């Protein structure tokens, strides 16, 4: 049994809590939050979970800590967790600067403890199906990848996402998922150019629309159109290969409602109906993978390097946008 403390219990922390409850090898023993309210809400009715206000109060009864707090707090919390000998699952983005991400990574390597990063798309059935089709070779040589993800991010005025002291914007916070997915599918990115828009005047730094082109080292070209301010929801992500095309479609940024596959010479398009959304079940896979990582010492989840590389792409996209869409080599 692996004993887990969740640090940050409101949004994604609550989803991990619900997902971990469905995994027999895991036991959430501590909920840690600077604001006791969301933690108390989750713990309601359970006598064997302790609510704490610092990770230090939880150390006696946890083996691993989940860092589910705003991105600029990840470095401090992760390093304190490693320093106390705990494995760390850190939500994406791993950090907001290369310096902070590298410090987390170095600490994991120095202590020999496990570090998982919350790129859950890799563990979702729909994305695994798409990767399975790519890896099977039926698409031939992959040439292009596209990602159109549109939705509306509506957060209360006091949320860290719109607080000028903590703001990171969509390109760092949310597109880190898509940069990781692209690396997972095709390998390393060679160069980036981007146009990034802040469609709201306040607060500054809240980028919410992006047009990004990526050139991969294996020759594939990838393109992302993303919005956090679209009144229509949509997800379309797909691969065009020399012998076939595959697409994952959904009615909102993260939903997968169907997979379409058309191969060269085939008359029919193969359509698989899916019902995947970002409910807590979307996080069961990545949690199981992290527990396996701890149990076996063999990495089954995106790790610190994946976190660092996704952040590097986000920062390069932002740099490109500042310079009018200039090509940035990675
Ligand atoms: N993988 C995913 O699908 C996914 C989805 C949403 C958010 N996230 C990531 O998870 C992280 C948290 O986002 P969220 O939407 O859950 O935020 P949130 O605001 O909903 O929740 C954050 C919680 O952390 C607590 N907190 C803040 N600083 C703390 C500290 N120093 N110690 C203890 N508790 C602290 C807050 O009180 C709050 O309860 C971000 O990095 C975000 O990008 C990942």
GROMACS .gro file of C-alpha atoms and ligand atoms in nm:
model
  374
    1UNK     CA    1   0.000   0.000   0.000
    2UNK     CA    2   0.140   0.339  -0.098
    3UNK     CA    3   0.038   0.623   0.134
    4UNK     CA    4  -0.027   0.950  -0.044
    5UNK     CA    5  -0.057   1.311   0.062
    6UNK     CA    6  -0.223   1.551  -0.181
    7UNK     CA    7  -0.092   1.909  -0.163
    8UNK     CA    8  -0.354   2.148  -0.304
    9UNK     CA    9  -0.701   2.000  -0.281
   10UNK     CA   10  -0.934   2.226  -0.477
   11UNK     CA   11  -0.923   2.163  -0.853
   12UNK     CA   12  -0.698   1.889  -0.990
   13UNK     CA   13  -0.612   1.770  -0.637
   14UNK     CA   14  -0.978   1.672  -0.588
   15UNK     CA   15  -0.974   1.482  -0.920
   16UNK     CA   16  -0.664   1.286  -0.818
   17UNK     CA   17  -0.830   1.216  -0.483
   18UNK     CA   18  -1.134   1.068  -0.659
   19UNK     CA   19  -0.916   0.869  -0.902
   20UNK     CA   20  -0.687   0.733  -0.626
   21UNK     CA   21  -0.991   0.607  -0.432
   22UNK     CA   22  -1.048   0.361  -0.719
   23UNK     CA   23  -0.696   0.215  -0.701
   24UNK     CA   24  -0.652  -0.056  -0.434
   25UNK     CA   25  -0.272  -0.013  -0.401
   26UNK     CA   26  -0.315   0.354  -0.304
   27UNK     CA   27  -0.437   0.515   0.015
   28UNK     CA   28  -0.471   0.889   0.052
   29UNK     CA   29  -0.369   0.953   0.413
   30UNK     CA   30  -0.322   1.331   0.410
   31UNK     CA   31  -0.475   1.633   0.243
   32UNK     CA   32  -0.255   1.940   0.267
   33UNK     CA   33  -0.375   2.288   0.180
   34UNK     CA   34  -0.311   2.642   0.296
   35UNK     CA   35  -0.688   2.679   0.280
   36UNK     CA   36  -0.853   2.409   0.491
   37UNK     CA   37  -1.195   2.443   0.326
   38UNK     CA   38  -1.150   2.231   0.009
   39UNK     CA   39  -0.956   1.970   0.206
   40UNK     CA   40  -1.228   1.947   0.474
   41UNK     CA   41  -1.488   1.906   0.200
   42UNK     CA   42  -1.303   1.609   0.050
   43UNK     CA   43  -1.228   1.443   0.382
   44UNK     CA   44  -1.591   1.459   0.492
   45UNK     CA   45  -1.686   1.127   0.653
   46UNK     CA   46  -1.337   0.967   0.637
   47UNK     CA   47  -1.167   0.920   0.975
   48UNK     CA   48  -0.835   0.797   0.839
   49UNK     CA   49  -0.734   1.106   0.640
   50UNK     CA   50  -0.555   1.392   0.815
   51UNK     CA   51  -0.599   1.750   0.701
   52UNK     CA   52  -0.274   1.948   0.727
   53UNK     CA   53  -0.170   2.302   0.644
   54UNK     CA   54   0.194   2.219   0.558
   55UNK     CA   55   0.361   1.915   0.403
   56UNK     CA   56   0.583   1.886   0.713
   57UNK     CA   57   0.277   1.794   0.925
   58UNK     CA   58   0.205   1.501   0.694
   59UNK     CA   59   0.552   1.346   0.667
   60UNK     CA   60   0.503   1.075   0.929
   61UNK     CA   61   0.224   0.909   0.734
   62UNK     CA   62   0.293   0.955   0.361
   63UNK     CA   63   0.525   0.782   0.111
   64UNK     CA   64   0.454   1.017  -0.179
   65UNK     CA   65   0.331   1.373  -0.219
   66UNK     CA   66   0.118   1.501  -0.506
   67UNK     CA   67   0.192   1.869  -0.580
   68UNK     CA   68  -0.140   2.008  -0.711
   69UNK     CA   69  -0.085   2.377  -0.636
   70UNK     CA   70  -0.029   2.680  -0.863
   71UNK     CA   71   0.275   2.636  -1.092
   72UNK     CA   72   0.501   2.892  -0.923
   73UNK     CA   73   0.479   2.699  -0.594
   74UNK     CA   74   0.593   2.364  -0.741
   75UNK     CA   75   0.967   2.414  -0.695
   76UNK     CA   76   0.956   2.494  -0.325
   77UNK     CA   77   0.705   2.218  -0.243
   78UNK     CA   78   0.874   1.950  -0.455
   79UNK     CA   79   1.216   2.022  -0.307
   80UNK     CA   80   1.077   2.010   0.047
   81UNK     CA   81   0.908   1.678  -0.035
   82UNK     CA   82   1.226   1.525  -0.183
   83UNK     CA   83   1.425   1.661   0.112
   84UNK     CA   84   1.198   1.460   0.341
   85UNK     CA   85   1.249   1.142   0.136
   86UNK     CA   86   0.909   1.139  -0.039
   87UNK     CA   87   0.837   1.050  -0.400
   88UNK     CA   88   0.677   1.339  -0.591
   89UNK     CA   89   0.398   1.357  -0.845
   90UNK     CA   90   0.407   1.715  -0.973
   91UNK     CA   91   0.123   1.861  -1.173
   92UNK     CA   92   0.202   2.028  -1.502
   93UNK     CA   93   0.353   2.267  -1.585
   94UNK     CA   94   0.645   2.138  -1.380
   95UNK     CA   95   0.740   2.501  -1.309
   96UNK     CA   96   0.734   2.842  -1.476
   97UNK     CA   97   1.108   2.890  -1.536
   98UNK     CA   98   1.383   2.660  -1.666
   99UNK     CA   99   1.577   2.733  -1.347
  100UNK     CA  100   1.294   2.609  -1.123
  101UNK     CA  101   1.226   2.303  -1.340
  102UNK     CA  102   1.596   2.211  -1.346
  103UNK     CA  103   1.617   2.248  -0.967
  104UNK     CA  104   1.328   2.000  -0.923
  105UNK     CA  105   1.483   1.758  -1.170
  106UNK     CA  106   1.827   1.776  -1.007
  107UNK     CA  107   1.674   1.714  -0.665
  108UNK     CA  108   1.492   1.404  -0.795
  109UNK     CA  109   1.810   1.272  -0.954
  110UNK     CA  110   2.021   1.349  -0.644
  111UNK     CA  111   1.781   1.176  -0.402
  112UNK     CA  112   1.698   0.883  -0.634
  113UNK     CA  113   1.329   0.936  -0.555
  114UNK     CA  114   1.062   0.912  -0.824
  115UNK     CA  115   0.929   1.221  -0.999
  116UNK     CA  116   0.616   1.196  -1.213
  117UNK     CA  117   0.467   1.490  -1.405
  118UNK     CA  118   0.089   1.515  -1.462
  119UNK     CA  119   0.070   1.479  -1.841
  120UNK     CA  120  -0.236   1.256  -1.819
  121UNK     CA  121  -0.311   1.263  -2.195
  122UNK     CA  122  -0.050   0.990  -2.236
  123UNK     CA  123  -0.253   0.758  -2.010
  124UNK     CA  124  -0.593   0.823  -2.166
  125UNK     CA  125  -0.748   0.549  -2.377
  126UNK     CA  126  -0.822   0.777  -2.674
  127UNK     CA  127  -0.467   0.912  -2.704
  128UNK     CA  128  -0.322   0.564  -2.651
  129UNK     CA  129  -0.539   0.444  -2.942
  130UNK     CA  130  -0.404   0.721  -3.164
  131UNK     CA  131  -0.044   0.644  -3.065
  132UNK     CA  132  -0.107   0.270  -3.113
  133UNK     CA  133  -0.223   0.337  -3.470
  134UNK     CA  134   0.085   0.556  -3.539
  135UNK     CA  135   0.325   0.301  -3.390
  136UNK     CA  136   0.163   0.011  -3.581
  137UNK     CA  137   0.290   0.170  -3.905
  138UNK     CA  138  -0.047   0.165  -4.088
  139UNK     CA  139  -0.028   0.541  -4.140
  140UNK     CA  140   0.302   0.503  -4.328
  141UNK     CA  141   0.548   0.786  -4.269
  142UNK     CA  142   0.393   1.058  -4.052
  143UNK     CA  143   0.412   1.401  -4.216
  144UNK     CA  144   0.182   1.633  -4.019
  145UNK     CA  145   0.012   1.659  -3.683
  146UNK     CA  146  -0.262   1.906  -3.611
  147UNK     CA  147  -0.425   2.013  -3.288
  148UNK     CA  148  -0.724   2.243  -3.273
  149UNK     CA  149  -0.848   2.284  -2.917
  150UNK     CA  150  -1.106   2.545  -2.838
  151UNK     CA  151  -1.290   2.618  -2.518
  152UNK     CA  152  -1.376   2.887  -2.264
  153UNK     CA  153  -1.174   2.916  -1.945
  154UNK     CA  154  -1.398   3.085  -1.694
  155UNK     CA  155  -1.231   3.134  -1.357
  156UNK     CA  156  -1.331   3.345  -1.056
  157UNK     CA  157  -1.153   3.681  -1.021
  158UNK     CA  158  -0.956   3.553  -0.720
  159UNK     CA  159  -0.817   3.242  -0.895
  160UNK     CA  160  -0.437   3.230  -0.931
  161UNK     CA  161  -0.473   3.203  -1.311
  162UNK     CA  162  -0.583   3.568  -1.325
  163UNK     CA  163  -0.382   3.694  -1.027
  164UNK     CA  164  -0.092   3.906  -1.155
  165UNK     CA  165   0.137   3.755  -0.888
  166UNK     CA  166   0.087   3.398  -1.014
  167UNK     CA  167  -0.032   3.429  -1.374
  168UNK     CA  168   0.126   3.198  -1.633
  169UNK     CA  169  -0.120   3.200  -1.926
  170UNK     CA  170  -0.240   2.925  -2.158
  171UNK     CA  171   0.084   2.865  -2.348
  172UNK     CA  172   0.274   2.761  -2.037
  173UNK     CA  173  -0.007   2.618  -1.827
  174UNK     CA  174  -0.229   2.433  -2.067
  175UNK     CA  175  -0.040   2.385  -2.394
  176UNK     CA  176   0.226   2.200  -2.195
  177UNK     CA  177  -0.011   1.900  -2.234
  178UNK     CA  178  -0.007   1.927  -2.613
  179UNK     CA  179   0.368   1.987  -2.635
  180UNK     CA  180   0.418   1.675  -2.425
  181UNK     CA  181   0.176   1.476  -2.643
  182UNK     CA  182   0.366   1.585  -2.955
  183UNK     CA  183   0.701   1.478  -2.799
  184UNK     CA  184   0.541   1.147  -2.692
  185UNK     CA  185   0.418   1.080  -3.045
  186UNK     CA  186   0.711   1.204  -3.254
  187UNK     CA  187   1.015   1.284  -3.039
  188UNK     CA  188   1.202   1.607  -2.992
  189UNK     CA  189   1.110   1.948  -3.131
  190UNK     CA  190   1.369   2.134  -3.338
  191UNK     CA  191   1.214   2.479  -3.376
  192UNK     CA  192   0.904   2.680  -3.291
  193UNK     CA  193   0.731   2.987  -3.421
  194UNK     CA  194   0.419   3.134  -3.273
  195UNK     CA  195   0.165   3.411  -3.256
  196UNK     CA  196   0.010   3.440  -2.912
  197UNK     CA  197  -0.280   3.666  -2.826
  198UNK     CA  198  -0.406   3.815  -2.501
  199UNK     CA  199  -0.769   3.868  -2.598
  200UNK     CA  200  -0.860   4.026  -2.264
  201UNK     CA  201  -0.704   4.357  -2.167
  202UNK     CA  202  -0.675   4.262  -1.800
  203UNK     CA  203  -0.483   4.105  -1.648
  204UNK     CA  204  -0.170   4.135  -1.863
  205UNK     CA  205   0.011   3.806  -1.911
  206UNK     CA  206  -0.308   3.603  -1.945
  207UNK     CA  207  -0.249   3.471  -2.295
  208UNK     CA  208  -0.557   3.286  -2.411
  209UNK     CA  209  -0.522   3.229  -2.788
  210UNK     CA  210  -0.227   3.076  -2.970
  211UNK     CA  211  -0.120   2.975  -3.321
  212UNK     CA  212   0.195   2.767  -3.299
  213UNK     CA  213   0.405   2.579  -3.556
  214UNK     CA  214   0.653   2.316  -3.449
  215UNK     CA  215   0.918   2.145  -3.661
  216UNK     CA  216   1.013   1.806  -3.520
  217UNK     CA  217   1.360   1.655  -3.546
  218UNK     CA  218   1.211   1.355  -3.733
  219UNK     CA  219   1.075   1.585  -4.006
  220UNK     CA  220   0.711   1.596  -3.890
  221UNK     CA  221   0.550   1.940  -3.881
  222UNK     CA  222   0.293   2.011  -3.610
  223UNK     CA  223   0.047   2.293  -3.582
  224UNK     CA  224  -0.159   2.406  -3.282
  225UNK     CA  225  -0.456   2.642  -3.278
  226UNK     CA  226  -0.573   2.686  -2.923
  227UNK     CA  227  -0.817   2.909  -2.742
  228UNK     CA  228  -0.927   2.965  -2.386
  229UNK     CA  229  -1.179   3.228  -2.498
  230UNK     CA  230  -1.389   3.047  -2.760
  231UNK     CA  231  -1.766   3.042  -2.715
  232UNK     CA  232  -1.767   2.714  -2.908
  233UNK     CA  233  -1.594   2.406  -2.774
  234UNK     CA  234  -1.397   2.175  -3.002
  235UNK     CA  235  -1.114   1.928  -3.006
  236UNK     CA  236  -0.957   1.787  -3.319
  237UNK     CA  237  -0.613   1.630  -3.304
  238UNK     CA  238  -0.475   1.410  -3.576
  239UNK     CA  239  -0.191   1.269  -3.779
  240UNK     CA  240  -0.153   1.269  -4.157
  241UNK     CA  241   0.076   0.993  -4.282
  242UNK     CA  242   0.172   0.874  -4.628
  243UNK     CA  243  -0.073   0.582  -4.602
  244UNK     CA  244  -0.346   0.707  -4.373
  245UNK     CA  245  -0.497   0.975  -4.153
  246UNK     CA  246  -0.624   0.943  -3.797
  247UNK     CA  247  -0.825   1.198  -3.602
  248UNK     CA  248  -0.949   1.224  -3.244
  249UNK     CA  249  -1.255   1.448  -3.224
  250UNK     CA  250  -1.440   1.597  -2.934
  251UNK     CA  251  -1.694   1.866  -2.850
  252UNK     CA  252  -1.468   2.046  -2.602
  253UNK     CA  253  -1.097   2.101  -2.541
  254UNK     CA  254  -1.037   1.772  -2.362
  255UNK     CA  255  -1.326   1.548  -2.471
  256UNK     CA  256  -1.273   1.258  -2.711
  257UNK     CA  257  -1.607   1.158  -2.866
  258UNK     CA  258  -1.478   0.963  -3.163
  259UNK     CA  259  -1.171   0.839  -3.346
  260UNK     CA  260  -1.172   0.838  -3.728
  261UNK     CA  261  -0.920   0.642  -3.934
  262UNK     CA  262  -0.897   0.633  -4.312
  263UNK     CA  263  -0.625   0.430  -4.481
  264UNK     CA  264  -0.495   0.454  -4.836
  265UNK     CA  265  -0.705   0.240  -5.070
  266UNK     CA  266  -0.985   0.183  -4.816
  267UNK     CA  267  -1.337   0.279  -4.919
  268UNK     CA  268  -1.467   0.308  -4.567
  269UNK     CA  269  -1.362   0.539  -4.285
  270UNK     CA  270  -1.324   0.341  -3.964
  271UNK     CA  271  -1.511   0.522  -3.685
  272UNK     CA  272  -1.477   0.433  -3.318
  273UNK     CA  273  -1.725   0.600  -3.080
  274UNK     CA  274  -1.557   0.717  -2.757
  275UNK     CA  275  -1.686   0.879  -2.442
  276UNK     CA  276  -1.382   1.029  -2.277
  277UNK     CA  277  -1.397   1.356  -2.090
  278UNK     CA  278  -1.183   1.513  -1.821
  279UNK     CA  279  -1.377   1.361  -1.533
  280UNK     CA  280  -1.180   1.193  -1.252
  281UNK     CA  281  -1.163   0.864  -1.448
  282UNK     CA  282  -0.930   1.040  -1.696
  283UNK     CA  283  -0.674   1.043  -1.414
  284UNK     CA  284  -0.689   0.677  -1.306
  285UNK     CA  285  -0.438   0.568  -1.571
  286UNK     CA  286  -0.169   0.819  -1.482
  287UNK     CA  287  -0.211   0.749  -1.111
  288UNK     CA  288  -0.173   0.374  -1.167
  289UNK     CA  289   0.136   0.444  -1.378
  290UNK     CA  290   0.288   0.657  -1.103
  291UNK     CA  291   0.225   0.389  -0.841
  292UNK     CA  292   0.386   0.129  -1.068
  293UNK     CA  293   0.684   0.364  -1.105
  294UNK     CA  294   0.724   0.378  -0.727
  295UNK     CA  295   0.676   0.001  -0.685
  296UNK     CA  296   0.917  -0.106  -0.960
  297UNK     CA  297   1.164   0.183  -0.973
  298UNK     CA  298   1.109   0.184  -1.350
  299UNK     CA  299   0.956   0.499  -1.496
  300UNK     CA  300   0.603   0.448  -1.633
  301UNK     CA  301   0.496   0.812  -1.623
  302UNK     CA  302   0.617   1.133  -1.786
  303UNK     CA  303   0.917   1.237  -1.578
  304UNK     CA  304   1.106   1.554  -1.490
  305UNK     CA  305   1.280   1.568  -1.828
  306UNK     CA  306   0.937   1.557  -1.999
  307UNK     CA  307   0.823   1.841  -1.771
  308UNK     CA  308   1.134   2.046  -1.847
  309UNK     CA  309   1.117   1.991  -2.225
  310UNK     CA  310   0.749   2.084  -2.247
  311UNK     CA  311   0.825   2.404  -2.054
  312UNK     CA  312   1.117   2.479  -2.288
  313UNK     CA  313   0.875   2.463  -2.586
  314UNK     CA  314   0.620   2.687  -2.410
  315UNK     CA  315   0.885   2.947  -2.334
  316UNK     CA  316   1.022   2.932  -2.690
  317UNK     CA  317   0.669   2.986  -2.828
  318UNK     CA  318   0.627   3.290  -2.606
  319UNK     CA  319   0.966   3.426  -2.708
  320UNK     CA  320   0.877   3.377  -3.074
  321UNK     CA  321   0.549   3.563  -3.026
  322UNK     CA  322   0.726   3.856  -2.856
  323UNK     CA  323   0.944   3.885  -3.168
  324UNK     CA  324   0.655   3.883  -3.415
  325UNK     CA  325   0.662   3.509  -3.486
  326UNK     CA  326   1.037   3.469  -3.533
  327UNK     CA  327   1.165   3.110  -3.565
  328UNK     CA  328   1.321   2.994  -3.237
  329UNK     CA  329   1.557   2.698  -3.243
  330UNK     CA  330   1.542   2.467  -2.943
  331LIG     N1  331  -0.329   1.761  -1.547
  331LIG     C1  332  -0.441   1.826  -1.557
  331LIG     O1  333  -0.532   1.783  -1.628
  331LIG     C2  334  -0.462   1.955  -1.480
  331LIG     C3  335  -0.588   2.014  -1.474
  331LIG     C4  336  -0.604   2.132  -1.400
  331LIG     C5  337  -0.494   2.189  -1.336
  331LIG     N2  338  -0.371   2.130  -1.346
  331LIG     C6  339  -0.253   2.188  -1.280
  331LIG     O2  340  -0.265   2.165  -1.139
  331LIG     C7  341  -0.214   2.275  -1.065
  331LIG     C8  342  -0.322   2.333  -0.974
  331LIG     O3  343  -0.429   2.380  -1.054
  331LIG     P1  344  -0.580   2.380  -0.998
  331LIG     O4  345  -0.666   2.412  -1.113
  331LIG     O5  346  -0.607   2.255  -0.923
  331LIG     O6  347  -0.574   2.503  -0.898
  331LIG     P2  348  -0.682   2.540  -0.784
  331LIG     O7  349  -0.669   2.686  -0.762
  331LIG     O8  350  -0.816   2.484  -0.819
  331LIG     O9  351  -0.631   2.461  -0.655
  331LIG     C9  352  -0.505   2.489  -0.597
  331LIG    C10  353  -0.510   2.457  -0.448
  331LIG    O10  354  -0.378   2.468  -0.397
  331LIG    C11  355  -0.385   2.533  -0.269
  331LIG     N3  356  -0.253   2.592  -0.245
  331LIG    C12  357  -0.196   2.699  -0.305
  331LIG     N4  358  -0.069   2.716  -0.263
  331LIG    C13  359  -0.045   2.618  -0.173
  331LIG    C14  360   0.068   2.582  -0.094
  331LIG     N5  361   0.182   2.652  -0.100
  331LIG     N6  362   0.058   2.474  -0.010
  331LIG    C15  363  -0.058   2.403  -0.004
  331LIG     N7  364  -0.168   2.433  -0.076
  331LIG    C16  365  -0.162   2.538  -0.159
  331LIG    C17  366  -0.498   2.633  -0.284
  331LIG    O11  367  -0.549   2.672  -0.158
  331LIG    C18  368  -0.598   2.551  -0.366
  331LIG    O12  369  -0.684   2.477  -0.282
  331LIG    C19  370  -0.161   2.374  -1.170
  331LIG    O13  371  -0.025   2.350  -1.192
  331LIG    C20  372  -0.242   2.340  -1.293
  331LIG    O14  373  -0.179   2.374  -1.415
  331LIG    C21  374  -0.354   2.013  -1.414
   0.00000   0.00000   0.00000
